[in-house]
XYZ file of C-alpha atoms in Angstrom:
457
model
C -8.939 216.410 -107.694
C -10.330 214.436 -110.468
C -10.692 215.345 -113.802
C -14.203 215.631 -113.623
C -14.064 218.030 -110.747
C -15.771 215.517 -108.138
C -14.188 215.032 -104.506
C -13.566 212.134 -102.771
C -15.817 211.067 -99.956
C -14.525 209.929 -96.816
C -14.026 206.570 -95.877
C -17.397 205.090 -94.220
C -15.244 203.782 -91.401
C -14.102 207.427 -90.636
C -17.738 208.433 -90.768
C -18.638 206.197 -88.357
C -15.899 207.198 -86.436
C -16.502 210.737 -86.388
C -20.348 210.322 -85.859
C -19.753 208.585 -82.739
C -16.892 210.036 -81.165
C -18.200 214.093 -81.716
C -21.134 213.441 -80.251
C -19.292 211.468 -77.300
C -16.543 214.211 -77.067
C -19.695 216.337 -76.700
C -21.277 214.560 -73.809
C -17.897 214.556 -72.200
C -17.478 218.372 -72.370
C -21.393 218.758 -70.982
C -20.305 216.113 -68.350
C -17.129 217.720 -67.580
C -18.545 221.434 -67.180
C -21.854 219.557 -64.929
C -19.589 217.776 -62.761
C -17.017 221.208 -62.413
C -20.146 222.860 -61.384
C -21.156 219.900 -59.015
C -17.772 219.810 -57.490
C -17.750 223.710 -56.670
C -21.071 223.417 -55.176
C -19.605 220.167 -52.842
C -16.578 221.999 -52.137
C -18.187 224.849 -51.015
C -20.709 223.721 -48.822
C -18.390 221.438 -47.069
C -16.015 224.188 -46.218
C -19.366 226.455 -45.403
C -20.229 223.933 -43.134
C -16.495 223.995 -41.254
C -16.490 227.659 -41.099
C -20.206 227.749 -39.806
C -19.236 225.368 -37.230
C -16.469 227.624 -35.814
C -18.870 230.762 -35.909
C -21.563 228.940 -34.268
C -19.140 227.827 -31.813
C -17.771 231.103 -31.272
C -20.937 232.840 -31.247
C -21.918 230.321 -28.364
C -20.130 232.430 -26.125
C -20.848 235.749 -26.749
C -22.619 236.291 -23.427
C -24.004 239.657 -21.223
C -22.009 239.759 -17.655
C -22.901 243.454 -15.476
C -24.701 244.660 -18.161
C -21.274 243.881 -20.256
C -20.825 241.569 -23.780
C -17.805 238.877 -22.811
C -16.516 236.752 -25.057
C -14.547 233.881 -24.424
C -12.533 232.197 -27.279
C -12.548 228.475 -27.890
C -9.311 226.833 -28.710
C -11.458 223.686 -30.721
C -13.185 226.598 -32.986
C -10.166 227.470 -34.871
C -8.986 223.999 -34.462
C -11.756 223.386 -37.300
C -9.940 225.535 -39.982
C -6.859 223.956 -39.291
C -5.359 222.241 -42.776
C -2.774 221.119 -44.881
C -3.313 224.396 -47.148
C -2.499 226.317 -43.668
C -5.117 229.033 -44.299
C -5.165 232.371 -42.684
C -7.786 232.449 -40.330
C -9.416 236.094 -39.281
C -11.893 236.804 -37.205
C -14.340 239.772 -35.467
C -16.704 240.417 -33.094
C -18.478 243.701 -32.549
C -21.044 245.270 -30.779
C -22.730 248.054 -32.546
C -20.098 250.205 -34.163
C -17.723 249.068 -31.543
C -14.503 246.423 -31.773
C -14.671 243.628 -28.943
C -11.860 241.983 -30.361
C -10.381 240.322 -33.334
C -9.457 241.850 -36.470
C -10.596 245.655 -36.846
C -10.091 245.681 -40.767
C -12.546 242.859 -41.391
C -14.934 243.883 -43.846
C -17.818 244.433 -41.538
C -21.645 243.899 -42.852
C -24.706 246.142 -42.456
C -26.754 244.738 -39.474
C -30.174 244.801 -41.550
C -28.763 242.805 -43.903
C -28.603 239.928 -41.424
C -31.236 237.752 -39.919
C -30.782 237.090 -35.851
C -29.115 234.205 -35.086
C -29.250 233.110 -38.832
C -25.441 232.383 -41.112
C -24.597 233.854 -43.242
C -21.628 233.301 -46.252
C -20.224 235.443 -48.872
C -16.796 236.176 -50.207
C -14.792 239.164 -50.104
C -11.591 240.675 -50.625
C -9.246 241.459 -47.565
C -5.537 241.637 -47.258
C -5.263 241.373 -51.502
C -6.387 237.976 -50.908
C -9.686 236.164 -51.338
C -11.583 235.252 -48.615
C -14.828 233.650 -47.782
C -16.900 235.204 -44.419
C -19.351 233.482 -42.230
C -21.198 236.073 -40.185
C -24.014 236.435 -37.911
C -26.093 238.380 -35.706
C -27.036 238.097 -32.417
C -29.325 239.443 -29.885
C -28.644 239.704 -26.429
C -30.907 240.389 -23.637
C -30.230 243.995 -22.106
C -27.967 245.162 -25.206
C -30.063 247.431 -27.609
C -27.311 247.319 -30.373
C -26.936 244.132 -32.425
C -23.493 241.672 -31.363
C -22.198 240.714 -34.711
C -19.755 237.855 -35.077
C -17.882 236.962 -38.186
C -15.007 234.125 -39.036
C -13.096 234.332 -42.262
C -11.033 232.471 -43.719
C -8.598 232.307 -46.739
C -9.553 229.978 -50.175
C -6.391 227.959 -50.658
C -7.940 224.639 -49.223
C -10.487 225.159 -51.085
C -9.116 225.854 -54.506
C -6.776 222.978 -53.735
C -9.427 220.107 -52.952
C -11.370 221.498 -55.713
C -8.549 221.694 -58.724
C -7.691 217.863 -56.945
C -11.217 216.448 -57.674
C -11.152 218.762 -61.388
C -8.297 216.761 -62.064
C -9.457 213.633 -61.135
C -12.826 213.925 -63.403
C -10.971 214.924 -66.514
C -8.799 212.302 -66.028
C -11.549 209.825 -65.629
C -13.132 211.327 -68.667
C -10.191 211.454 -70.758
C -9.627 207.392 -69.707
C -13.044 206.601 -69.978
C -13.235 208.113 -74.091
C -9.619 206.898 -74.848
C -11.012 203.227 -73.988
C -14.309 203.771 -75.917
C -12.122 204.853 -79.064
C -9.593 202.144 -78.488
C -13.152 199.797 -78.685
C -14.571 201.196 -81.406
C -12.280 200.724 -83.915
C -12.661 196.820 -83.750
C -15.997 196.794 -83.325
C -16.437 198.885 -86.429
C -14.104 196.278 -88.221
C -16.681 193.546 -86.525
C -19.733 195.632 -88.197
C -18.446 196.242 -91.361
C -17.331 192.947 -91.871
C -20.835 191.975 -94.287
C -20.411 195.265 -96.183
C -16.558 194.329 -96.583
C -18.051 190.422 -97.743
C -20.505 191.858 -99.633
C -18.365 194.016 -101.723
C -15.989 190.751 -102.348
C -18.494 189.184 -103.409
C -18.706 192.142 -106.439
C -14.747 192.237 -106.884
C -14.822 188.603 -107.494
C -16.713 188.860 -110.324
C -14.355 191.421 -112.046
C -11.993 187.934 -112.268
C -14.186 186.189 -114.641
C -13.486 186.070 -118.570
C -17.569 185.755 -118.843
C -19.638 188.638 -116.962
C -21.759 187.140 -114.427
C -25.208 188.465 -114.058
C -26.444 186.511 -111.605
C -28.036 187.587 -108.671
C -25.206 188.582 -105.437
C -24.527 185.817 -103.036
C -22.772 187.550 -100.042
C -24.396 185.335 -97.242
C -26.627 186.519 -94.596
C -26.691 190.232 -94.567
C -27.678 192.882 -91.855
C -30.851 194.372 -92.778
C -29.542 197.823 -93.681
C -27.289 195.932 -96.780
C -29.850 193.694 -98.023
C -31.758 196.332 -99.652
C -28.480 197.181 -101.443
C -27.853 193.857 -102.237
C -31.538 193.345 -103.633
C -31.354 196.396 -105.633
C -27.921 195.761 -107.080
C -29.161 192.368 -107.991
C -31.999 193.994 -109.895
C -29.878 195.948 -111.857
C -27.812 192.869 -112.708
C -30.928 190.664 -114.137
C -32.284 194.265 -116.002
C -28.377 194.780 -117.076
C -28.573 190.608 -118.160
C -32.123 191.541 -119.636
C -30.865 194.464 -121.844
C -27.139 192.591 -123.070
C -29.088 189.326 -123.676
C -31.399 191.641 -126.088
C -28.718 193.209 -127.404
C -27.114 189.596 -128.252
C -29.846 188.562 -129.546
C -30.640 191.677 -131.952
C -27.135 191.352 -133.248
C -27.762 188.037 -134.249
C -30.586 188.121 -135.915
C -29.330 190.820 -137.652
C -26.701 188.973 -138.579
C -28.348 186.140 -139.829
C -31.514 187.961 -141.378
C -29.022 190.073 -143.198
C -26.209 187.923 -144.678
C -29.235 187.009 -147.345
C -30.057 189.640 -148.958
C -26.560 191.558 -148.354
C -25.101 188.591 -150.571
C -28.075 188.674 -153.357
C -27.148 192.350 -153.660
C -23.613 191.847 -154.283
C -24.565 189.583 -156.958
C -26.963 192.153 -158.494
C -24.687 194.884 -158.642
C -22.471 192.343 -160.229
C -24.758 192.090 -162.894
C -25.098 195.543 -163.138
C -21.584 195.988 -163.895
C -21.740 193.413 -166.818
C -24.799 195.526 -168.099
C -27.727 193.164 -167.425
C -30.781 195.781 -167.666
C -32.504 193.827 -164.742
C -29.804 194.552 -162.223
C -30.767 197.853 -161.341
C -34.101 196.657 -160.445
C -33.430 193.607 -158.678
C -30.956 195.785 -156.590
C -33.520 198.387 -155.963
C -36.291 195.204 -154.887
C -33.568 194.307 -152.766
C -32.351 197.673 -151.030
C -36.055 197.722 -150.347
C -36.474 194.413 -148.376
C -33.260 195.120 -146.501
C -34.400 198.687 -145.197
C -37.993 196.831 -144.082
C -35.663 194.442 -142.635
C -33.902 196.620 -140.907
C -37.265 198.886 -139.764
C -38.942 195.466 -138.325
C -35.406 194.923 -136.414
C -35.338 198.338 -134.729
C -39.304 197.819 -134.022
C -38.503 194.274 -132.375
C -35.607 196.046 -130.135
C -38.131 198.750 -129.163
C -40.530 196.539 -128.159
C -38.598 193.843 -126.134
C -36.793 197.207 -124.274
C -36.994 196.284 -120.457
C -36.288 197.982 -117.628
C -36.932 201.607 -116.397
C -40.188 203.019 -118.411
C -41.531 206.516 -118.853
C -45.067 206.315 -117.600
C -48.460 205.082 -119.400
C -50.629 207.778 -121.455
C -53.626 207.827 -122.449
C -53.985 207.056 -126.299
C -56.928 206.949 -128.788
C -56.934 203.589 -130.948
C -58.824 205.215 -133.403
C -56.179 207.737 -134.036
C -53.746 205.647 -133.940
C -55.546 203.218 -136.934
C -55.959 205.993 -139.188
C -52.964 207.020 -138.863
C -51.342 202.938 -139.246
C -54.359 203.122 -142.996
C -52.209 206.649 -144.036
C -48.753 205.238 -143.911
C -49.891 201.620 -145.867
C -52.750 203.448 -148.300
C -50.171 203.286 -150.695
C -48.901 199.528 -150.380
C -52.795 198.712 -150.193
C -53.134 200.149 -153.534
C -50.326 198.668 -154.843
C -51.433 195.299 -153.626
C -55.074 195.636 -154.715
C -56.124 195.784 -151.253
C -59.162 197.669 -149.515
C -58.710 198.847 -146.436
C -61.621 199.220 -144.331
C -61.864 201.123 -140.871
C -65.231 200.223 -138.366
C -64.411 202.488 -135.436
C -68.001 204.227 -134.530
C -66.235 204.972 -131.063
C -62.982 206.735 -129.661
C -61.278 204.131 -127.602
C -58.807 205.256 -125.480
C -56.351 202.350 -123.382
C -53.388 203.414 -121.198
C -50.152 202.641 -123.168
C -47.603 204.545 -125.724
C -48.501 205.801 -128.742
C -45.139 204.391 -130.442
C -46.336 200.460 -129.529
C -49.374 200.647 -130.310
C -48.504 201.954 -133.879
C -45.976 199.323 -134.451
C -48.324 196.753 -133.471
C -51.208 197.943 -135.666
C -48.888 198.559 -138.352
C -47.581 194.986 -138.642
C -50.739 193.485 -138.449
C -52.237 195.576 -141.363
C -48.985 195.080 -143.414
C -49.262 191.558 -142.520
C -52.939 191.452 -143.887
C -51.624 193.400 -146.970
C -48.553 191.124 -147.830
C -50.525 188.104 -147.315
C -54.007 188.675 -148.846
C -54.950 188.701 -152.869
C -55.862 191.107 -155.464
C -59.113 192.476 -155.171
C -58.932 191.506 -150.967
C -59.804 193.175 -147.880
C -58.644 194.228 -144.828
C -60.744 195.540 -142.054
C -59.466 197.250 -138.766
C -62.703 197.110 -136.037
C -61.514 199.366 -132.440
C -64.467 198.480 -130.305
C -64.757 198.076 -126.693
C -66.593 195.109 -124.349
C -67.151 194.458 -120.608
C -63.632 192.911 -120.694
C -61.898 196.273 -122.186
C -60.775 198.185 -125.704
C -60.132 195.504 -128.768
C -58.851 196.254 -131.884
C -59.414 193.510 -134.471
C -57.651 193.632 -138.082
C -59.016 190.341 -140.337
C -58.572 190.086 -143.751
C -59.699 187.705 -146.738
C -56.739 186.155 -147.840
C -55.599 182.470 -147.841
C -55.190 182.055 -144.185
C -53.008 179.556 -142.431
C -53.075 175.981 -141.415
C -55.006 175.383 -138.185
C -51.751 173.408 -137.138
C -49.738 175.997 -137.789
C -51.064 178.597 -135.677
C -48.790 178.248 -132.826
C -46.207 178.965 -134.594
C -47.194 182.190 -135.515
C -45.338 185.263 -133.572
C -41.930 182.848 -133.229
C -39.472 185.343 -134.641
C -38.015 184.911 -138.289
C -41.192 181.736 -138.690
C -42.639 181.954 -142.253
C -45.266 179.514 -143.281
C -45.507 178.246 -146.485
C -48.841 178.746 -147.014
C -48.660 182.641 -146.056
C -45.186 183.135 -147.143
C -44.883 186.691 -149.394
C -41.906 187.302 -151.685
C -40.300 189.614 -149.207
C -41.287 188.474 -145.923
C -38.924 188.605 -142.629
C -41.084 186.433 -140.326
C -40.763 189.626 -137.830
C -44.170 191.314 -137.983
C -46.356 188.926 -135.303
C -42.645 188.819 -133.686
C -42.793 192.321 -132.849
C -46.711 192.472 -132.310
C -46.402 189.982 -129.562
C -43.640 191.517 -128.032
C -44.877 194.868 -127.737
C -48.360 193.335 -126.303
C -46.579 191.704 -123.601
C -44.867 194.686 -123.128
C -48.417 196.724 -122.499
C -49.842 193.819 -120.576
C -52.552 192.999 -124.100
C -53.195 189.765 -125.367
C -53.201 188.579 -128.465
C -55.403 186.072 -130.382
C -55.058 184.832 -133.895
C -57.581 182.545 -135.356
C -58.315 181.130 -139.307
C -61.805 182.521 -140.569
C -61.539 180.599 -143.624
C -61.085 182.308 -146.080
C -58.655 185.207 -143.949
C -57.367 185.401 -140.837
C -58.235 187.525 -137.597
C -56.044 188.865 -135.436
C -57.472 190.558 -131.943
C -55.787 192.854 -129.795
C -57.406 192.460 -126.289
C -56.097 195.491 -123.657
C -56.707 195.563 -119.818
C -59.687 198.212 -118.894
């Protein structure tokens, strides 16, 4: 057993195996016991009919002579229970309580238990051996007291032809599933044979020095694999989805880092030799790189793919006062006035975390980028086309022609550029609005710019 404590499962092929020979051992047994019963009832009434054929023509001559019952024995009616088995045959006729002839120990019947001139068959016990009885009663003109004639005779013929044709159908039954398993083995083989491509087509991949992603190629498939194949596909572009993010976060880290990693090495240089102005350079710089860092995280968050918790309901309005608390403090810093115009609560479908990154990157962006003395305004309002929020400010703006270019990840413009600036903030704004299914639109107001968050209703 494993370490973990799980058990193996057994090979598909023996499942397929076992769920189709049980239930054909099963219809072989309820087969076997139908056709034991059928052959019983054949045998039987086939012998019946032999032993009723000797009573009848036994009974044939039971006949009244001077007010006397004769009887007169035919040769041909125990020539009819003549057979290979050599069974005994016994036999008795009586009238009333008294013996005409034949076999005196007989097990006789009770007279109202048979019908004039009507068989009948049962078995009995005589001589410690089993025997089966064909009896009847007969009326005769001037005898008040019923003639009864019966003809037995011993079960060996019977048991043999019976146990011969037994035999015979579990032989043809034990034949017939021996060839069905000896068949179903290759045909399994035959229908397995996409499963066994398809999983090749997985194992081949194991022998590449560069992961493929790519969607499975395994040919034509039968509809009960494609499915799999679709779904395992799927998980290959979401898998390709999440390592090509994770590429790509490592190197912008990389490269967004190596800056300001080296300009702090120098500064704490400095520091050691005593300049007074390393300490706060270093402390500038610890700064940028944490906001660096923050804006990297935010970007991951917001170009996550793949399986999602589900959509809730969140108030824009909450969510802008609580984007003004957390940058009150660079606002004042700045010199910045932050206004908020939201007369109504707003609510979109979405996640709380998003929407406050997205919000908070355009009001830091409006902070960083605007003047002393500037400000920003954050309008939630709501239209026939759905819930907007709008954050413009009053600061120097952009060039029309660079506009574009604006949400292109680590892209600082000249004319906007602040000391500290990553080029991340739109970055992560777009992502996360593609992310919600929002749009976003950024146009110069001259002086300022505008940027409008447009969500679905």
């Amino acid at each position: 057993m494993p370490a973990d404590g799980a058990t193996h499962a057994l090979a598909l092929r023996t499942r397929l195996l076992a769920a189709i020979i049980a239930p054909l051992l099963g219809i072989a047994v309820a087969l076997g016991l139908a056709g034991a019963t059928l052959i019983a009832d054949v045998v039987r009434r086939t012998n019946d009919r032999v032993l009723g054929g000797a009573l009848g023509a036994i009974a044939e001559t039971v006949q009244v002579e001077r007010g006397e019952v004769t009887l007169d024995l035919p040769a041909a009616a125990f020539g009819m229970l003549e057979n290979a088995e050599r069974d005994n045959v016994y036999y008795r006729v009586s009238v009333g309580s008294r013996l005409l002839t034949g076999y005196a120990d007989l097990p006789p019947p009770r007279a109202s238990d048979l019908a004039i001139d009507m068989p009948r068959f049962r078995f009995a016990r005589y001589r410690d051996q089993d025997i089966r009885i064909a009896e009847v009663r007969r009326a005769l003109p001037r005898i008040d007291v019923p003639v009864i004639v019966q003809v037995a005779e011993t079960l060996g013929n019977r048991v043999a032809l019976r146990n011969r044709l037994l035999v015979a159908l579990v032989l043809g039954e034990v034949a017939l599933v021996g060839m069905a398993m000896l068949l179903i083995r290759p045909a399994l083989a035959w229908s397995l044979r996409p499963l066994a491509r398809l999983r090749g087509a997985v194992a081949a991949r194991d022998t590449r020095a560069t992961p493929d992603l790519s969607a499975i190629e395994a040919g034509p498939l039968p509809t009960e694999l494609r499915p799999l194949a679709d779904a395992f596909s799927n998980l290959l572009a979401r898998l390709d989805t999440a390592t090509t993010g994770v590429r790509r976060f490592t190197s912008d880290a990389s490269h967004q880092m190596r800056t300001p990693l080296a300009a702090l090495k120098v500064q704490v240089a400095l520091a050691r030799r005593g300049d007074p102005n390393a300490l706060k350079e270093i402390a500038d710089t610890a700064d940028r790189l944490e906001r660096l860092v923050t804006q990297l995280l935010a970007l991951a968050r917001a170009d996550e793919a793949g399986s999602a918790p589900p959509l809730e309901p969140v108030s824009l309005r909450e969510v802008a006062v609580a984007v003004i608390n957390r940058r009150i403090g660079q606002a004042i810093a700045a010199g910045v006035e932050i206004h908020l115009d939201a007369t109504q609560d707003v609510e979109v479908a979405g996640y709380r975390t998003l929407l406050f990154e997205m919000i908070s990157n355009l009001v830091d962006n409006a902070i960083r980028y605007n003047h002393a003395g500037g400000m920003v305004t954050i309008a939630v309002t709501t239209d026939p086309q759905g819930p907007t929020v709008i954050v413009a400010d009053d600061g120097p703006g952009v060039p029309d022609a660079d506009l574009d270019r604006l949400g292109d990840r680590f892209v600082r413009l000249a004319a906007g550029a602040g000391p500290d600036g990553s080029g991340l903030g739109l970055a992560i704004v777009r992502s996360a609005a593609q992310r919600l299914g929002a749009t976003v639109t950024i146009i110069n107001t001259h002086p300022g710019l505008r940027c409008t968050l447009h969500f679905a209703p």
